[in-house]
GROMACS .gro file of N, CA and C in nm:
model
  261
    1ARG      N    1   9.587   9.313   8.389
    1ARG     CA    2   9.565   9.350   8.235
    1ARG      C    3   9.617   9.507   8.227
    2GLU      N    4   9.607   9.590   8.307
    2GLU     CA    5   9.653   9.725   8.299
    2GLU      C    6   9.797   9.741   8.290
    3LYS      N    7   9.859   9.635   8.350
    3LYS     CA    8  10.029   9.629   8.342
    3LYS      C    9  10.077   9.599   8.200
    4MET      N   10   9.971   9.524   8.121
    4MET     CA   11  10.000   9.459   7.996
    4MET      C   12   9.995   9.564   7.893
    5GLN      N   13   9.933   9.673   7.919
    5GLN     CA   14   9.930   9.784   7.811
    5GLN      C   15  10.026   9.844   7.784
    6PRO      N   16  10.077   9.882   7.641
    6PRO     CA   17  10.204   9.950   7.611
    6PRO      C   18  10.228  10.080   7.674
    7ASN      N   19  10.131  10.158   7.725
    7ASN     CA   20  10.162  10.294   7.783
    7ASN      C   21  10.155  10.274   7.924
    8TYR      N   22  10.137  10.173   7.992
    8TYR     CA   23  10.171  10.151   8.122
    8TYR      C   24  10.305  10.196   8.181
    9PRO      N   25  10.318  10.297   8.288
    9PRO     CA   26  10.453  10.323   8.308
    9PRO      C   27  10.524  10.241   8.424
   10PRO      N   28  10.637  10.202   8.394
   10PRO     CA   29  10.674  10.088   8.470
   10PRO      C   30  10.735  10.135   8.604
   11ASN      N   31  10.732  10.255   8.629
   11ASN     CA   32  10.785  10.310   8.759
   11ASN      C   33  10.668  10.376   8.828
   12MET      N   34  10.549  10.345   8.793
   12MET     CA   35  10.435  10.390   8.877
   12MET      C   36  10.462  10.343   9.016
   13ARG      N   37  10.418  10.437   9.097
   13ARG     CA   38  10.400  10.395   9.242
   13ARG      C   39  10.265  10.390   9.311
   14HIS      N   40  10.263  10.301   9.408
   14HIS     CA   41  10.138  10.287   9.473
   14HIS      C   42  10.154  10.299   9.622
   15CYS      N   43  10.057  10.359   9.683
   15CYS     CA   44  10.019  10.373   9.833
   15CYS      C   45   9.906  10.336   9.872
   16ILE      N   46   9.913  10.238   9.997
   16ILE     CA   47   9.780  10.187  10.036
   16ILE      C   48   9.807  10.254  10.175
   17TYR      N   49   9.664  10.302  10.239
   17TYR     CA   50   9.654  10.353  10.376
   17TYR      C   51   9.547  10.242  10.454
   18GLY      N   52   9.603  10.176  10.570
   18GLY     CA   53   9.500  10.095  10.628
   18GLY      C   54   9.569  10.017  10.734
   19ASN      N   55   9.506   9.981  10.836
   19ASN     CA   56   9.570   9.906  10.944
   19ASN      C   57   9.545   9.753  10.950
   20ASP      N   58   9.508   9.706  10.834
   20ASP     CA   59   9.459   9.559  10.814
   20ASP      C   60   9.574   9.510  10.781
   21ALA      N   61   9.629   9.398  10.854
   21ALA     CA   62   9.766   9.323  10.809
   21ALA      C   63   9.751   9.233  10.691
   22ASP      N   64   9.640   9.201  10.647
   22ASP     CA   65   9.629   9.146  10.507
   22ASP      C   66   9.676   9.228  10.392
   23LEU      N   67   9.673   9.362  10.426
   23LEU     CA   68   9.751   9.444  10.303
   23LEU      C   69   9.885   9.414  10.264
   24ILE      N   70   9.958   9.357  10.389
   24ILE     CA   71  10.091   9.305  10.344
   24ILE      C   72  10.091   9.220  10.254
   25MET      N   73  10.022   9.106  10.270
   25MET     CA   74  10.004   9.015  10.184
   25MET      C   75   9.961   9.051  10.024
   26LEU      N   76   9.847   9.146  10.026
   26LEU     CA   77   9.805   9.186   9.900
   26LEU      C   78   9.923   9.253   9.817
   27ALA      N   79   9.984   9.323   9.897
   27ALA     CA   80  10.096   9.427   9.835
   27ALA      C   81  10.213   9.325   9.783
   28LEU      N   82  10.248   9.228   9.863
   28LEU     CA   83  10.338   9.113   9.817
   28LEU      C   84  10.295   9.033   9.688
   29ALA      N   85  10.148   9.021   9.680
   29ALA     CA   86  10.132   8.940   9.577
   29ALA      C   87  10.104   9.040   9.461
   30SER      N   88  10.115   9.146   9.468
   30SER     CA   89  10.090   9.230   9.334
   30SER      C   90  10.209   9.238   9.258
   31HIS      N   91  10.322   9.213   9.287
   31HIS     CA   92  10.467   9.198   9.226
   31HIS      C   93  10.479   9.338   9.163
   32GLU      N   94  10.450   9.446   9.240
   32GLU     CA   95  10.460   9.584   9.180
   32GLU      C   96  10.589   9.609   9.254
   33PRO      N   97  10.691   9.671   9.184
   33PRO     CA   98  10.815   9.712   9.246
   33PRO      C   99  10.818   9.827   9.330
   34HIS      N  100  10.728   9.918   9.325
   34HIS     CA  101  10.707  10.042   9.406
   34HIS      C  102  10.566  10.045   9.468
   35PHE      N  103  10.588   9.984   9.605
   35PHE     CA  104  10.458   9.973   9.669
   35PHE      C  105  10.473  10.004   9.809
   36VAL      N  106  10.407  10.090   9.863
   36VAL     CA  107  10.434  10.130  10.002
   36VAL      C  108  10.302  10.119  10.085
   37LEU      N  109  10.304  10.073  10.202
   37LEU     CA  110  10.194  10.069  10.298
   37LEU      C  111  10.189  10.188  10.408
   38LEU      N  112  10.111  10.261  10.428
   38LEU     CA  113  10.089  10.349  10.547
   38LEU      C  114   9.990  10.317  10.655
   39ARG      N  115  10.050  10.309  10.757
   39ARG     CA  116   9.964  10.255  10.858
   39ARG      C  117   9.981  10.337  11.002
   40GLN      N  118   9.868  10.359  11.060
   40GLN     CA  119   9.885  10.439  11.177
   40GLN      C  120   9.915  10.348  11.290
   41LYS      N  121  10.026  10.395  11.374
   41LYS     CA  122  10.049  10.315  11.496
   41LYS      C  123   9.956  10.292  11.598
   42GLU      N  124   9.953  10.192  11.655
   42GLU     CA  125   9.845  10.156  11.735
   42GLU      C  126   9.930  10.095  11.866
   43SER      N  127   9.883  10.145  12.008
   43SER     CA  128   9.941  10.093  12.106
   43SER      C  129   9.828  10.027  12.195
   44TYR      N  130   9.877   9.873  12.198
   44TYR     CA  131   9.788   9.825  12.283
   44TYR      C  132   9.852   9.764  12.391
   45GLN      N  133   9.777   9.809  12.531
   45GLN     CA  134   9.808   9.798  12.672
   45GLN      C  135   9.714   9.696  12.743
   46PRO      N  136   9.742   9.621  12.799
   46PRO     CA  137   9.656   9.534  12.876
   46PRO      C  138   9.589   9.622  12.986
   47PRO      N  139   9.455   9.586  13.023
   47PRO     CA  140   9.392   9.672  13.121
   47PRO      C  141   9.472   9.653  13.272
   48ARG      N  142   9.470   9.769  13.332
   48ARG     CA  143   9.525   9.732  13.465
   48ARG      C  144   9.406   9.688  13.567
   49ARG      N  145   9.464   9.591  13.658
   49ARG     CA  146   9.358   9.560  13.763
   49ARG      C  147   9.330   9.662  13.856
   50GLY      N  148   9.190   9.659  13.883
   50GLY     CA  149   9.140   9.738  13.960
   50GLY      C  150   9.088   9.883  13.917
   51ARG      N  151   9.120   9.898  13.778
   51ARG     CA  152   9.082  10.038  13.739
   51ARG      C  153   8.998  10.005  13.592
   52GLY      N  154   8.903  10.085  13.590
   52GLY     CA  155   8.814  10.073  13.475
   52GLY      C  156   8.911  10.097  13.340
   53PRO      N  157   8.832  10.058  13.235
   53PRO     CA  158   8.910  10.072  13.103
   53PRO      C  159   8.924  10.233  13.054
   54SER      N  160   8.848  10.322  13.081
   54SER     CA  161   8.845  10.456  13.067
   54SER      C  162   8.890  10.549  13.177
   55THR      N  163   8.961  10.488  13.293
   55THR     CA  164   9.010  10.574  13.375
   55THR      C  165   9.157  10.597  13.381
   56LEU      N  166   9.187  10.678  13.268
   56LEU     CA  167   9.332  10.717  13.255
   56LEU      C  168   9.344  10.850  13.309
   57ASN      N  169   9.451  10.863  13.392
   57ASN     CA  170   9.471  10.998  13.443
   57ASN      C  171   9.537  11.099  13.320
   58LYS      N  172   9.543  11.225  13.352
   58LYS     CA  173   9.586  11.324  13.250
   58LYS      C  174   9.711  11.305  13.186
   59ALA      N  175   9.816  11.241  13.259
   59ALA     CA  176   9.942  11.239  13.213
   59ALA      C  177   9.950  11.108  13.136
   60GLU      N  178   9.862  10.983  13.159
   60GLU     CA  179   9.884  10.879  13.084
   60GLU      C  180   9.790  10.901  12.966
   61ALA      N  181   9.688  10.989  12.948
   61ALA     CA  182   9.606  11.031  12.835
   61ALA      C  183   9.687  11.108  12.734
   62GLN      N  184   9.762  11.191  12.800
   62GLN     CA  185   9.878  11.272  12.707
   62GLN      C  186   9.992  11.196  12.646
   63GLU      N  187  10.038  11.087  12.724
   63GLU     CA  188  10.145  11.003  12.671
   63GLU      C  189  10.085  10.898  12.569
   64LYS      N  190   9.970  10.856  12.591
   64LYS     CA  191   9.911  10.769  12.486
   64LYS      C  192   9.891  10.852  12.361
   65GLU      N  193   9.828  10.956  12.376
   65GLU     CA  194   9.819  11.060  12.248
   65GLU      C  195   9.948  11.087  12.193
   66LYS      N  196  10.058  11.122  12.252
   66LYS     CA  197  10.193  11.142  12.195
   66LYS      C  198  10.260  11.015  12.114
   67SER      N  199  10.209  10.881  12.161
   67SER     CA  200  10.285  10.762  12.109
   67SER      C  201  10.210  10.741  11.959
   68LYS      N  202  10.094  10.810  11.936
   68LYS     CA  203  10.049  10.779  11.804
   68LYS      C  204  10.127  10.832  11.698
   69GLY      N  205  10.158  10.757  11.596
   69GLY     CA  206  10.255  10.804  11.487
   69GLY      C  207  10.187  10.725  11.356
   70TRP      N  208  10.295  10.728  11.270
   70TRP     CA  209  10.294  10.658  11.148
   70TRP      C  210  10.389  10.555  11.112
   71GLN      N  211  10.359  10.438  11.018
   71GLN     CA  212  10.456  10.350  10.997
   71GLN      C  213  10.445  10.336  10.850
   72LEU      N  214  10.566  10.336  10.791
   72LEU     CA  215  10.568  10.336  10.647
   72LEU      C  216  10.644  10.201  10.616
   73LEU      N  217  10.576  10.122  10.531
   73LEU     CA  218  10.644   9.998  10.489
   73LEU      C  219  10.688   9.983  10.344
   74HIS      N  220  10.802   9.986  10.306
   74HIS     CA  221  10.825   9.969  10.167
   74HIS      C  222  10.829   9.832  10.138
   75VAL      N  223  10.730   9.776  10.055
   75VAL     CA  224  10.730   9.628  10.041
   75VAL      C  225  10.821   9.567   9.944
   76SER      N  226  10.906   9.657   9.872
   76SER     CA  227  11.026   9.592   9.813
   76SER      C  228  11.133   9.567   9.894
   77ILE      N  229  11.157   9.646   9.995
   77ILE     CA  230  11.238   9.615  10.101
   77ILE      C  231  11.213   9.480  10.179
   78LEU      N  232  11.074   9.477  10.214
   78LEU     CA  233  11.031   9.354  10.284
   78LEU      C  234  11.044   9.227  10.202
   79ARG      N  235  11.027   9.244  10.067
   79ARG     CA  236  11.036   9.131   9.957
   79ARG      C  237  11.188   9.081   9.953
   80ASP      N  238  11.283   9.186   9.971
   80ASP     CA  239  11.436   9.160   9.935
   80ASP      C  240  11.462   9.070  10.096
   81TYR      N  241  11.405   9.125  10.213
   81TYR     CA  242  11.460   9.029  10.320
   81TYR      C  243  11.413   8.908  10.321
   82LEU      N  244  11.269   8.887  10.278
   82LEU     CA  245  11.210   8.769  10.263
   82LEU      C  246  11.275   8.666  10.172
   83HIS      N  247  11.341   8.722  10.066
   83HIS     CA  248  11.409   8.651   9.976
   83HIS      C  249  11.546   8.604  10.021
   84LEU      N  250  11.621   8.686  10.104
   84LEU     CA  251  11.739   8.637  10.163
   84LEU      C  252  11.708   8.554  10.279
   85GLU      N  253  11.604   8.553  10.362
   85GLU     CA  254  11.576   8.446  10.465
   85GLU      C  255  11.544   8.320  10.405
   86LEU      N  256  11.482   8.316  10.292
   86LEU     CA  257  11.431   8.185  10.227
   86LEU      C  258  11.498   8.129  10.150
   87GLN      N  259  11.635   8.186  10.110
   87GLN     CA  260  11.725   8.116  10.030
   87GLN      C  261  11.776   7.988  10.058
   0.00000   0.00000   0.00000
Protein backbone atom coordinates (compact mmCIF):
# COMPACT_ATOMS: atom_id res chain seq x y z
CA ARG A 1 0.00 0.00 0.00
CA GLU A 2 2.77 2.40 0.83
CA LYS A 3 4.21 2.09 -2.68
CA MET A 4 0.87 3.25 -4.08
CA GLN A 5 1.04 6.58 -2.24
CA PRO A 6 1.85 9.58 -4.47
CA ASN A 7 4.71 10.75 -2.22
CA TYR A 8 6.49 7.35 -2.15
CA PRO A 9 10.08 7.87 -3.39
CA PRO A 10 10.74 5.45 -6.29
CA ASN A 11 14.47 5.24 -5.49
CA MET A 12 14.05 4.25 -1.86
CA ARG A 13 16.74 1.79 -0.81
CA HIS A 14 16.23 -1.12 1.55
CA CYS A 15 18.78 -3.12 3.53
CA ILE A 16 18.02 -6.15 5.66
CA TYR A 17 20.53 -7.78 8.00
CA GLY A 18 20.22 -11.45 8.86
CA ASN A 19 21.65 -14.90 8.21
CA ASP A 20 18.33 -16.50 7.31
CA ALA A 21 18.27 -17.81 3.72
CA ASP A 22 14.54 -17.04 3.49
CA LEU A 23 15.42 -13.35 3.37
CA ILE A 24 16.62 -13.85 -0.22
CA MET A 25 13.17 -15.10 -1.23
CA LEU A 26 11.51 -12.26 0.68
CA ALA A 27 13.68 -9.70 -1.10
CA LEU A 28 12.95 -11.24 -4.51
CA ALA A 29 9.22 -11.26 -3.80
CA SER A 30 9.23 -7.59 -2.80
CA HIS A 31 9.91 -6.39 -6.39
CA GLU A 32 11.80 -3.42 -4.98
CA PRO A 33 14.52 -2.24 -7.39
CA HIS A 34 17.04 -1.27 -4.68
CA PHE A 35 17.22 -4.06 -2.13
CA VAL A 36 20.39 -5.28 -0.39
CA LEU A 37 20.90 -8.16 2.02
CA LEU A 38 23.73 -7.99 4.55
CA ARG A 39 24.88 -11.29 6.03
CA GLN A 40 27.72 -12.30 8.30
CA LYS A 41 29.96 -14.99 6.82
CA GLU A 42 29.92 -18.26 8.64
CA SER A 43 32.45 -21.03 8.17
CA TYR A 44 31.19 -24.51 8.81
CA GLN A 45 33.81 -27.19 9.25
CA PRO A 46 33.10 -30.80 10.10
CA PRO A 47 34.45 -31.92 13.48
CA ARG A 48 37.80 -33.68 13.40
CA ARG A 49 38.04 -37.25 14.59
CA GLY A 50 39.58 -37.76 17.98
CA ARG A 51 39.17 -34.13 19.05
CA GLY A 52 36.35 -32.56 20.94
CA PRO A 53 34.32 -29.73 19.42
CA SER A 54 35.95 -27.04 21.56
CA THR A 55 39.61 -28.09 21.34
CA LEU A 56 40.97 -25.60 18.82
CA ASN A 57 44.58 -24.64 19.21
CA LYS A 58 45.52 -20.95 19.31
CA ALA A 59 46.44 -20.72 15.59
CA GLU A 60 43.18 -22.41 14.52
CA ALA A 61 41.14 -20.10 16.73
CA GLN A 62 42.87 -17.01 15.28
CA GLU A 63 42.31 -18.26 11.71
CA LYS A 64 38.65 -18.89 12.42
CA GLU A 65 38.27 -15.38 13.81
CA LYS A 66 40.01 -13.83 10.77
CA SER A 67 37.78 -15.66 8.31
CA LYS A 68 34.66 -13.96 9.62
CA GLY A 69 33.47 -11.20 7.39
CA TRP A 70 30.43 -9.82 5.67
CA GLN A 71 28.52 -10.67 2.51
CA LEU A 72 26.53 -8.07 0.63
CA LEU A 73 23.92 -9.32 -1.85
CA HIS A 74 22.37 -6.86 -4.28
CA VAL A 75 19.03 -8.46 -5.06
CA SER A 76 18.66 -6.59 -8.35
CA ILE A 77 21.80 -8.32 -9.67
CA LEU A 78 20.52 -11.70 -8.51
CA ARG A 79 17.19 -10.95 -10.20
CA ASP A 80 19.00 -10.12 -13.47
CA TYR A 81 21.02 -13.36 -13.34
CA LEU A 82 17.89 -15.40 -12.67
CA HIS A 83 16.14 -13.71 -15.58
CA LEU A 84 19.02 -14.59 -17.93
CA GLU A 85 19.16 -18.20 -16.71
CA LEU A 86 15.43 -18.78 -17.07
CA GLN A 87 14.94 -17.23 -20.52
